mmCIF file of C-alpha atoms in Angstrom:
data_model
loop_
_atom_site.group_PDB
_atom_site.id
_atom_site.type_symbol
_atom_site.label_atom_id
_atom_site.label_comp_id
_atom_site.label_asym_id
_atom_site.label_seq_id
_atom_site.Cartn_x
_atom_site.Cartn_y
_atom_site.Cartn_z
ATOM 1 C CA MET A 1 19.354 18.666 -17.573
ATOM 2 C CA ASP A 2 20.852 15.785 -15.497
ATOM 3 C CA THR A 3 20.315 12.154 -16.611
ATOM 4 C CA VAL A 4 19.086 9.586 -14.275
ATOM 5 C CA VAL A 5 18.664 5.924 -14.803
ATOM 6 C CA VAL A 6 15.819 4.518 -12.977
ATOM 7 C CA THR A 7 15.484 0.561 -12.495
ATOM 8 C CA GLY A 8 12.297 -0.977 -11.606
ATOM 9 C CA ALA A 9 10.668 1.715 -13.424
ATOM 10 C CA LEU A 10 7.404 -0.036 -14.126
ATOM 11 C CA GLY A 11 6.751 -1.043 -10.717
ATOM 12 C CA THR A 12 4.554 0.919 -8.298
ATOM 13 C CA LEU A 13 7.357 2.982 -6.777
ATOM 14 C CA GLY A 14 9.082 3.148 -10.103
ATOM 15 C CA ARG A 15 6.172 4.756 -12.036
ATOM 16 C CA TRP A 16 5.435 7.271 -9.145
ATOM 17 C CA THR A 17 9.181 8.136 -8.885
ATOM 18 C CA VAL A 18 9.399 8.456 -12.783
ATOM 19 C CA GLU A 19 6.416 10.676 -12.587
ATOM 20 C CA LYS A 20 8.024 12.807 -9.887
ATOM 21 C CA LEU A 21 11.190 13.279 -11.845
ATOM 22 C CA ALA A 22 10.138 13.456 -15.543
ATOM 23 C CA SER A 23 9.736 17.197 -15.720
ATOM 24 C CA ASP A 24 13.274 17.995 -14.517
ATOM 25 C CA TYR A 25 15.442 15.167 -15.635
ATOM 26 C CA GLU A 26 16.376 13.008 -18.712
ATOM 27 C CA ILE A 27 15.522 9.464 -17.646
ATOM 28 C CA LEU A 28 16.392 6.039 -19.013
ATOM 29 C CA ALA A 29 13.843 3.790 -17.269
ATOM 30 C CA VAL A 30 14.666 0.153 -17.209
ATOM 31 C CA ASP A 31 12.546 -2.838 -16.108
ATOM 32 C CA LEU A 32 12.147 -6.419 -17.326
ATOM 33 C CA GLN A 33 9.728 -5.306 -20.037
ATOM 34 C CA GLU A 34 9.146 -1.884 -21.757
ATOM 35 C CA PRO A 35 5.783 -0.399 -22.371
ATOM 36 C CA HIS A 36 4.386 0.143 -25.861
ATOM 37 C CA SER A 37 5.232 3.857 -25.648
ATOM 38 C CA SER A 38 6.227 6.576 -23.380
ATOM 39 C CA PRO A 39 3.778 9.244 -22.178
ATOM 40 C CA TYR A 40 6.831 11.496 -21.293
ATOM 41 C CA GLU A 41 9.113 13.617 -23.628
ATOM 42 C CA THR A 42 12.168 13.109 -21.235
ATOM 43 C CA VAL A 43 11.774 9.461 -20.530
ATOM 44 C CA GLU A 44 12.893 6.370 -22.778
ATOM 45 C CA TYR A 45 12.386 2.929 -21.668
ATOM 46 C CA LEU A 46 14.610 -0.117 -22.024
ATOM 47 C CA ALA A 47 14.134 -3.848 -21.193
ATOM 48 C CA ALA A 48 16.931 -5.493 -19.243
ATOM 49 C CA ASP A 49 17.544 -8.237 -16.666
ATOM 50 C CA LEU A 50 19.450 -6.659 -13.798
ATOM 51 C CA THR A 51 20.768 -9.891 -12.784
ATOM 52 C CA ASP A 52 22.716 -10.150 -16.068
ATOM 53 C CA GLN A 53 25.912 -8.042 -15.548
ATOM 54 C CA GLY A 54 26.547 -7.452 -19.252
ATOM 55 C CA PRO A 55 23.532 -5.389 -20.089
ATOM 56 C CA VAL A 56 23.746 -3.550 -16.868
ATOM 57 C CA TRP A 57 27.236 -2.447 -17.482
ATOM 58 C CA GLU A 58 26.585 -1.531 -21.248
ATOM 59 C CA ILE A 59 23.569 0.504 -20.423
ATOM 60 C CA LEU A 60 25.309 2.638 -17.767
ATOM 61 C CA CYS A 61 28.446 2.928 -19.728
ATOM 62 C CA ASP A 62 26.538 4.039 -22.783
ATOM 63 C CA VAL A 63 24.328 6.575 -20.868
ATOM 64 C CA GLN A 64 26.899 7.845 -18.282
ATOM 65 C CA PRO A 65 24.179 9.082 -16.119
ATOM 66 C CA ASP A 66 24.669 11.689 -13.312
ATOM 67 C CA ALA A 67 22.723 9.380 -10.863
ATOM 68 C CA VAL A 68 21.012 5.954 -10.527
ATOM 69 C CA VAL A 69 17.768 5.277 -8.799
ATOM 70 C CA HIS A 70 17.746 1.663 -8.198
ATOM 71 C CA LEU A 71 14.213 0.510 -7.385
ATOM 72 C CA GLY A 72 14.250 -2.959 -9.325
ATOM 73 C CA ALA A 73 13.822 -5.858 -6.918
ATOM 74 C CA VAL A 74 11.542 -8.726 -5.643
ATOM 75 C CA PRO A 75 9.676 -6.192 -3.515
ATOM 76 C CA GLY A 76 9.051 -8.312 -0.356
ATOM 77 C CA ALA A 77 8.862 -11.677 1.429
ATOM 78 C CA GLY A 78 6.210 -14.033 0.072
ATOM 79 C CA HIS A 79 6.522 -13.127 -3.550
ATOM 80 C CA ARG A 80 9.017 -15.689 -4.576
ATOM 81 C CA ALA A 81 10.940 -18.663 -2.940
ATOM 82 C CA GLY A 82 13.370 -17.277 -0.355
ATOM 83 C CA THR A 83 16.599 -18.313 -2.371
ATOM 84 C CA GLU A 84 15.261 -16.677 -5.508
ATOM 85 C CA THR A 85 14.418 -13.528 -3.654
ATOM 86 C CA PHE A 86 17.730 -13.168 -2.019
ATOM 87 C CA VAL A 87 19.788 -14.037 -5.048
ATOM 88 C CA ASN A 88 17.951 -11.823 -7.355
ATOM 89 C CA ASN A 89 18.015 -8.726 -5.103
ATOM 90 C CA VAL A 90 21.509 -9.126 -4.095
ATOM 91 C CA THR A 91 22.836 -9.907 -7.561
ATOM 92 C CA SER A 92 20.867 -7.020 -9.250
ATOM 93 C CA THR A 93 22.103 -4.711 -6.775
ATOM 94 C CA TYR A 94 25.697 -5.530 -6.936
ATOM 95 C CA ASN A 95 25.666 -5.307 -10.743
ATOM 96 C CA VAL A 96 23.886 -1.820 -10.731
ATOM 97 C CA PHE A 97 25.950 -0.363 -7.905
ATOM 98 C CA THR A 98 29.277 -1.534 -9.271
ATOM 99 C CA ALA A 99 28.501 -0.252 -12.808
ATOM 100 C CA ALA A 100 27.260 3.062 -11.401
ATOM 101 C CA GLY A 101 30.468 3.389 -9.304
ATOM 102 C CA GLU A 102 32.453 2.654 -12.647
ATOM 103 C CA VAL A 103 30.923 5.606 -14.355
ATOM 104 C CA GLY A 104 30.823 7.962 -11.287
ATOM 105 C CA ALA A 105 26.958 8.133 -10.809
ATOM 106 C CA ASP A 106 25.588 8.729 -7.327
ATOM 107 C CA ILE A 107 22.901 6.280 -6.218
ATOM 108 C CA VAL A 108 19.497 6.452 -4.391
ATOM 109 C CA TRP A 109 17.957 3.004 -3.880
ATOM 110 C CA SER A 110 15.205 1.321 -1.904
ATOM 111 C CA SER A 111 16.267 -0.810 0.902
ATOM 112 C CA SER A 112 13.724 -1.657 3.533
ATOM 113 C CA GLU A 113 12.960 -1.416 7.301
ATOM 114 C CA ALA A 114 12.684 -5.169 7.216
ATOM 115 C CA THR A 115 16.502 -4.892 7.735
ATOM 116 C CA TYR A 116 15.629 -4.514 11.453
ATOM 117 C CA GLY A 117 13.366 -7.489 11.895
ATOM 118 C CA VAL A 118 10.118 -7.212 13.916
ATOM 119 C CA THR A 119 8.199 -10.349 13.674
ATOM 120 C CA TYR A 120 8.805 -13.786 12.272
ATOM 121 C CA ARG A 121 5.587 -15.696 11.209
ATOM 122 C CA ASP A 122 3.247 -15.351 14.188
ATOM 123 C CA GLU A 123 5.790 -14.875 16.854
ATOM 124 C CA ALA A 124 6.233 -11.337 18.328
ATOM 125 C CA ARG A 125 10.126 -10.517 18.339
ATOM 126 C CA PRO A 126 10.796 -7.733 20.682
ATOM 127 C CA LEU A 127 13.325 -5.049 19.318
ATOM 128 C CA ALA A 128 16.391 -3.811 21.211
ATOM 129 C CA SER A 129 15.019 -0.402 21.694
ATOM 130 C CA LEU A 130 12.002 1.753 20.750
ATOM 131 C CA PRO A 131 11.511 3.863 18.689
ATOM 132 C CA VAL A 132 13.534 2.354 15.875
ATOM 133 C CA ASP A 133 16.014 4.557 14.012
ATOM 134 C CA GLU A 134 18.837 3.946 11.729
ATOM 135 C CA THR A 135 21.183 3.115 14.824
ATOM 136 C CA HIS A 136 19.190 0.064 15.793
ATOM 137 C CA PRO A 137 20.910 -3.400 15.131
ATOM 138 C CA GLN A 138 19.960 -4.915 11.938
ATOM 139 C CA ARG A 139 18.463 -8.618 12.407
ATOM 140 C CA PRO A 140 16.457 -9.644 9.445
ATOM 141 C CA GLU A 141 14.104 -12.481 9.868
ATOM 142 C CA ASP A 142 13.583 -13.604 6.154
ATOM 143 C CA ALA A 143 15.408 -13.885 2.968
ATOM 144 C CA TYR A 144 13.974 -10.590 1.709
ATOM 145 C CA GLY A 145 15.308 -8.565 4.698
ATOM 146 C CA THR A 146 18.456 -10.439 4.598
ATOM 147 C CA SER A 147 19.032 -9.471 0.944
ATOM 148 C CA LYS A 148 18.535 -5.817 1.828
ATOM 149 C CA VAL A 149 21.164 -6.233 4.693
ATOM 150 C CA VAL A 150 23.617 -7.576 2.316
ATOM 151 C CA SER A 151 22.861 -4.971 -0.290
ATOM 152 C CA GLU A 152 23.358 -2.177 2.086
ATOM 153 C CA ILE A 153 26.888 -3.632 2.742
ATOM 154 C CA VAL A 154 27.490 -3.457 -1.171
ATOM 155 C CA ALA A 155 26.098 0.106 -0.849
ATOM 156 C CA GLU A 156 28.791 0.906 1.832
ATOM 157 C CA ARG A 157 31.472 -0.576 -0.238
ATOM 158 C CA THR A 158 30.486 1.146 -3.489
ATOM 159 C CA ALA A 159 30.682 4.503 -1.792
ATOM 160 C CA ARG A 160 33.960 3.798 -0.258
ATOM 161 C CA ARG A 161 35.551 2.297 -3.347
ATOM 162 C CA TYR A 162 34.257 4.750 -5.986
ATOM 163 C CA GLY A 163 33.765 7.838 -4.053
ATOM 164 C CA VAL A 164 30.106 8.022 -5.049
ATOM 165 C CA SER A 165 27.286 8.826 -2.645
ATOM 166 C CA VAL A 166 24.676 6.122 -1.911
ATOM 167 C CA ALA A 167 21.500 6.811 -0.080
ATOM 168 C CA SER A 168 19.719 3.602 1.186
ATOM 169 C CA LEU A 169 16.164 4.627 1.769
ATOM 170 C CA GLN A 170 14.229 2.315 4.093
ATOM 171 C CA PRO A 171 10.475 2.723 3.440
ATOM 172 C CA SER A 172 7.902 0.719 5.316
ATOM 173 C CA TRP A 173 4.830 -0.748 3.726
ATOM 174 C CA ILE A 174 4.162 1.254 0.717
ATOM 175 C CA GLN A 175 0.543 2.245 -0.025
ATOM 176 C CA VAL A 176 -1.112 4.050 -3.061
ATOM 177 C CA PRO A 177 -3.698 6.784 -2.498
ATOM 178 C CA GLY A 178 -7.366 5.435 -3.042
ATOM 179 C CA ALA A 179 -5.933 1.796 -3.024
ATOM 180 C CA TYR A 180 -4.678 1.617 0.523
ATOM 181 C CA GLU A 181 -4.350 -1.996 2.055
ATOM 182 C CA THR A 182 -4.490 -0.552 5.513
ATOM 183 C CA PRO A 183 -8.372 -0.976 5.932
ATOM 184 C CA THR A 184 -8.103 -4.697 5.614
ATOM 185 C CA ALA A 185 -5.256 -4.840 7.885
ATOM 186 C CA ARG A 186 -6.948 -2.699 10.491
ATOM 187 C CA GLU A 187 -10.054 -4.759 10.296
ATOM 188 C CA SER A 188 -8.075 -7.886 11.018
ATOM 189 C CA PHE A 189 -6.289 -6.293 13.868
ATOM 190 C CA ASP A 190 -7.057 -7.855 17.293
ATOM 191 C CA PRO A 191 -5.956 -5.576 20.138
ATOM 192 C CA ASP A 192 -5.971 -8.633 22.401
ATOM 193 C CA ASN A 193 -3.552 -10.500 20.146
ATOM 194 C CA PRO A 194 -1.881 -7.904 18.030
ATOM 195 C CA THR A 195 0.703 -10.316 16.453
ATOM 196 C CA PRO A 196 2.149 -10.573 13.878
ATOM 197 C CA SER A 197 2.830 -6.900 14.072
ATOM 198 C CA GLY A 198 4.549 -6.672 10.719
ATOM 199 C CA SER A 199 6.334 -3.423 10.523
ATOM 200 C CA LEU A 200 5.038 -2.326 14.000
ATOM 201 C CA TRP A 201 1.818 -1.277 12.129
ATOM 202 C CA SER A 202 3.679 1.187 10.108
ATOM 203 C CA TYR A 203 3.180 2.368 6.496
ATOM 204 C CA ILE A 204 4.193 5.079 4.078
ATOM 205 C CA ASP A 205 2.340 6.805 1.118
ATOM 206 C CA VAL A 206 4.051 6.152 -2.257
ATOM 207 C CA ARG A 207 4.045 9.792 -2.999
ATOM 208 C CA ASP A 208 6.054 10.553 0.051
ATOM 209 C CA VAL A 209 8.706 7.726 -0.939
ATOM 210 C CA ALA A 210 8.942 9.225 -4.508
ATOM 211 C CA ARG A 211 9.395 12.756 -2.920
ATOM 212 C CA LEU A 212 12.142 11.245 -0.706
ATOM 213 C CA VAL A 213 13.874 9.722 -3.771
ATOM 214 C CA ARG A 214 13.948 13.185 -5.343
ATOM 215 C CA CYS A 215 15.078 14.906 -2.090
ATOM 216 C CA ALA A 216 17.987 12.360 -1.815
ATOM 217 C CA LEU A 217 19.025 13.066 -5.417
ATOM 218 C CA GLU A 218 19.022 16.847 -4.989
ATOM 219 C CA THR A 219 20.856 16.845 -1.586
ATOM 220 C CA GLN A 220 24.721 17.161 -1.637
ATOM 221 C CA ARG A 221 25.931 14.246 0.301
ATOM 222 C CA THR A 222 29.111 12.031 0.556
ATOM 223 C CA GLY A 223 29.515 8.453 1.497
ATOM 224 C CA HIS A 224 26.578 5.934 2.486
ATOM 225 C CA ASP A 225 23.634 6.621 4.589
ATOM 226 C CA ARG A 226 20.348 4.975 5.628
ATOM 227 C CA TYR A 227 17.130 6.762 6.023
ATOM 228 C CA ILE A 228 13.918 5.190 7.349
ATOM 229 C CA ALA A 229 10.709 6.439 5.785
ATOM 230 C CA VAL A 230 7.426 5.751 7.509
ATOM 231 C CA ALA A 231 4.253 7.889 8.013
ATOM 232 C CA LYS A 232 3.823 9.750 11.321
ATOM 233 C CA ASP A 233 1.034 7.579 12.521
ATOM 234 C CA ASN A 234 0.365 3.825 12.663
ATOM 235 C CA TYR A 235 -2.691 2.403 10.651
ATOM 236 C CA ILE A 236 -4.537 0.476 13.361
ATOM 237 C CA ASP A 237 -6.339 3.391 14.984
ATOM 238 C CA THR A 238 -5.161 2.177 18.381
ATOM 239 C CA SER A 239 -2.574 3.801 20.476
ATOM 240 C CA THR A 240 0.979 2.396 19.800
ATOM 241 C CA ALA A 241 1.714 2.016 23.409
ATOM 242 C CA THR A 242 -1.391 -0.230 23.919
ATOM 243 C CA ALA A 243 -0.408 -2.424 20.894
ATOM 244 C CA ILE A 244 3.271 -2.782 21.904
ATOM 245 C CA ASP A 245 2.288 -3.686 25.361
ATOM 246 C CA ARG A 246 -0.045 -6.450 24.315
ATOM 247 C CA ALA A 247 2.412 -7.720 21.643
ATOM 248 C CA TRP A 248 5.318 -8.040 23.819
ATOM 249 C CA GLY A 249 4.223 -7.521 27.539
ATOM 250 C CA ASP A 250 7.126 -7.406 29.946
ATOM 251 C CA LEU A 251 9.714 -7.990 27.003
ATOM 252 C CA ALA A 252 8.807 -4.542 25.501
ATOM 253 C CA PRO A 253 11.666 -2.039 25.577
ATOM 254 C CA GLU A 254 10.769 0.878 27.771
ATOM 255 C CA TRP A 255 9.182 3.729 25.694
ATOM 256 C CA ASN A 256 6.112 5.933 26.107
ATOM 257 C CA PRO A 257 4.835 7.035 22.787
ATOM 258 C CA LYS A 258 2.108 9.570 22.233
ATOM 259 C CA GLY A 259 -1.093 8.381 20.833
ATOM 260 C CA ASP A 260 -0.687 6.502 17.564
ATOM 261 C CA ASN A 261 2.912 7.822 16.768
ATOM 262 C CA ALA A 262 4.746 5.585 14.421
ATOM 263 C CA ALA A 263 7.280 3.284 16.284
ATOM 264 C CA PHE A 264 9.946 4.076 13.509
ATOM 265 C CA LEU A 265 11.592 7.359 13.271
ATOM 266 C CA SER A 266 12.183 9.351 10.190
ATOM 267 C CA ALA A 267 13.969 12.155 11.884
ATOM 268 C CA LYS A 268 17.255 11.571 9.968
ATOM 269 C CA ALA A 269 15.616 12.165 6.665
ATOM 270 C CA GLN A 270 14.137 15.259 7.767
ATOM 271 C CA ARG A 271 17.419 16.465 9.112
ATOM 272 C CA ASP A 272 19.553 15.491 6.263
ATOM 273 C CA LEU A 273 17.216 15.664 3.297
ATOM 274 C CA ASP A 274 14.648 18.156 4.349
ATOM 275 C CA TRP A 275 11.861 15.441 3.907
ATOM 276 C CA GLU A 276 9.080 14.579 6.219
ATOM 277 C CA PRO A 277 5.891 12.424 5.507
ATOM 278 C CA ALA A 278 2.937 14.416 4.281
ATOM 279 C CA HIS A 279 0.117 11.762 3.969
ATOM 280 C CA SER A 280 -1.930 9.793 6.523
ATOM 281 C CA TRP A 281 -4.266 6.779 5.916
ATOM 282 C CA ARG A 282 -7.005 8.890 7.526
ATOM 283 C CA THR A 283 -7.332 10.974 4.450
ATOM 284 C CA ALA A 284 -5.317 8.883 1.735
ATOM 285 C CA GLU A 285 -7.441 5.761 1.987
ATOM 286 C CA GLY A 286 -10.381 7.385 0.219
ATOM 287 C CA GLU A 287 -8.368 9.958 -1.819
ATOM 288 C CA THR A 288 -8.805 10.304 -5.388
ATOM 289 C CA VAL A 289 -5.718 11.486 -7.084
ATOM 290 C CA ASP A 290 -4.212 11.714 -10.688
ATOM 291 C CA GLY A 291 -1.565 8.814 -10.615
ATOM 292 C CA PRO A 292 1.414 8.373 -12.971
ATOM 293 C CA ARG A 293 0.794 8.943 -16.459
ATOM 294 C CA LEU A 294 2.203 5.472 -17.260
ATOM 295 C CA LYS A 295 -0.401 2.988 -15.784
ATOM 296 C CA GLY A 296 0.499 -0.468 -14.616
ATOM 297 C CA SER A 297 -0.807 -3.430 -12.829
ATOM 298 C CA SER A 298 1.804 -3.471 -10.106
#
């Protein structure tokens, strides 16, 4: 059984990912705290600050994992001051990636579609082209998105220097079944003034992201690649073409989307990793499912 270190293991995505992997992997789950006990026979928990290089290196050198799933980070803009967000995310990622490279562990981690930039505050910022895929220029608008761009450079360097594979997953706004935040966002959506548009009204179910992590772990790869992960539809129950036209007007790139198709493409993940999103807000908002065995408040 392969050994995987999962950082940020007590966060929302971390807990769903551990649940997805626990039956088939030996897991060391790392977070700033540890739970009172583990509900999994194959999962041990350890507390560590990823911005402290020493513990990170000691953990990975002791465990010698086959792979590292790096999910530990300030999860978006607006949670902490911009400087703290940037320093925390870049430092922790550098420490984890370099230690993983030293022990020869492949890496799957959570970057963000915020690297491409969409809006800044209340101002709509037209993109260079639509729909957005991994070839679109990266032009982050805040400290969070900037931290992910820099971390992707670290990912590229890690793959090149150490010869390990690194998959930079770029999920959109992550939602939990039965607790989607999209209804509130949809209610506040004004089709006559659809800004700020956030991630172009895109989202992704946490189950789909956890499954993408597993797909990336289990696909033979080399080097570094980015993979956008969004649901197939937008969450506003309005045609994407209408929303884009009203947000950007004549500044909108030429594109004729069908219905409520997402303005981001996950085609690369489907092609390379045999993954595609399976969940939509239309059913998941009111869905009752058994979540991770380890519960949490985040």
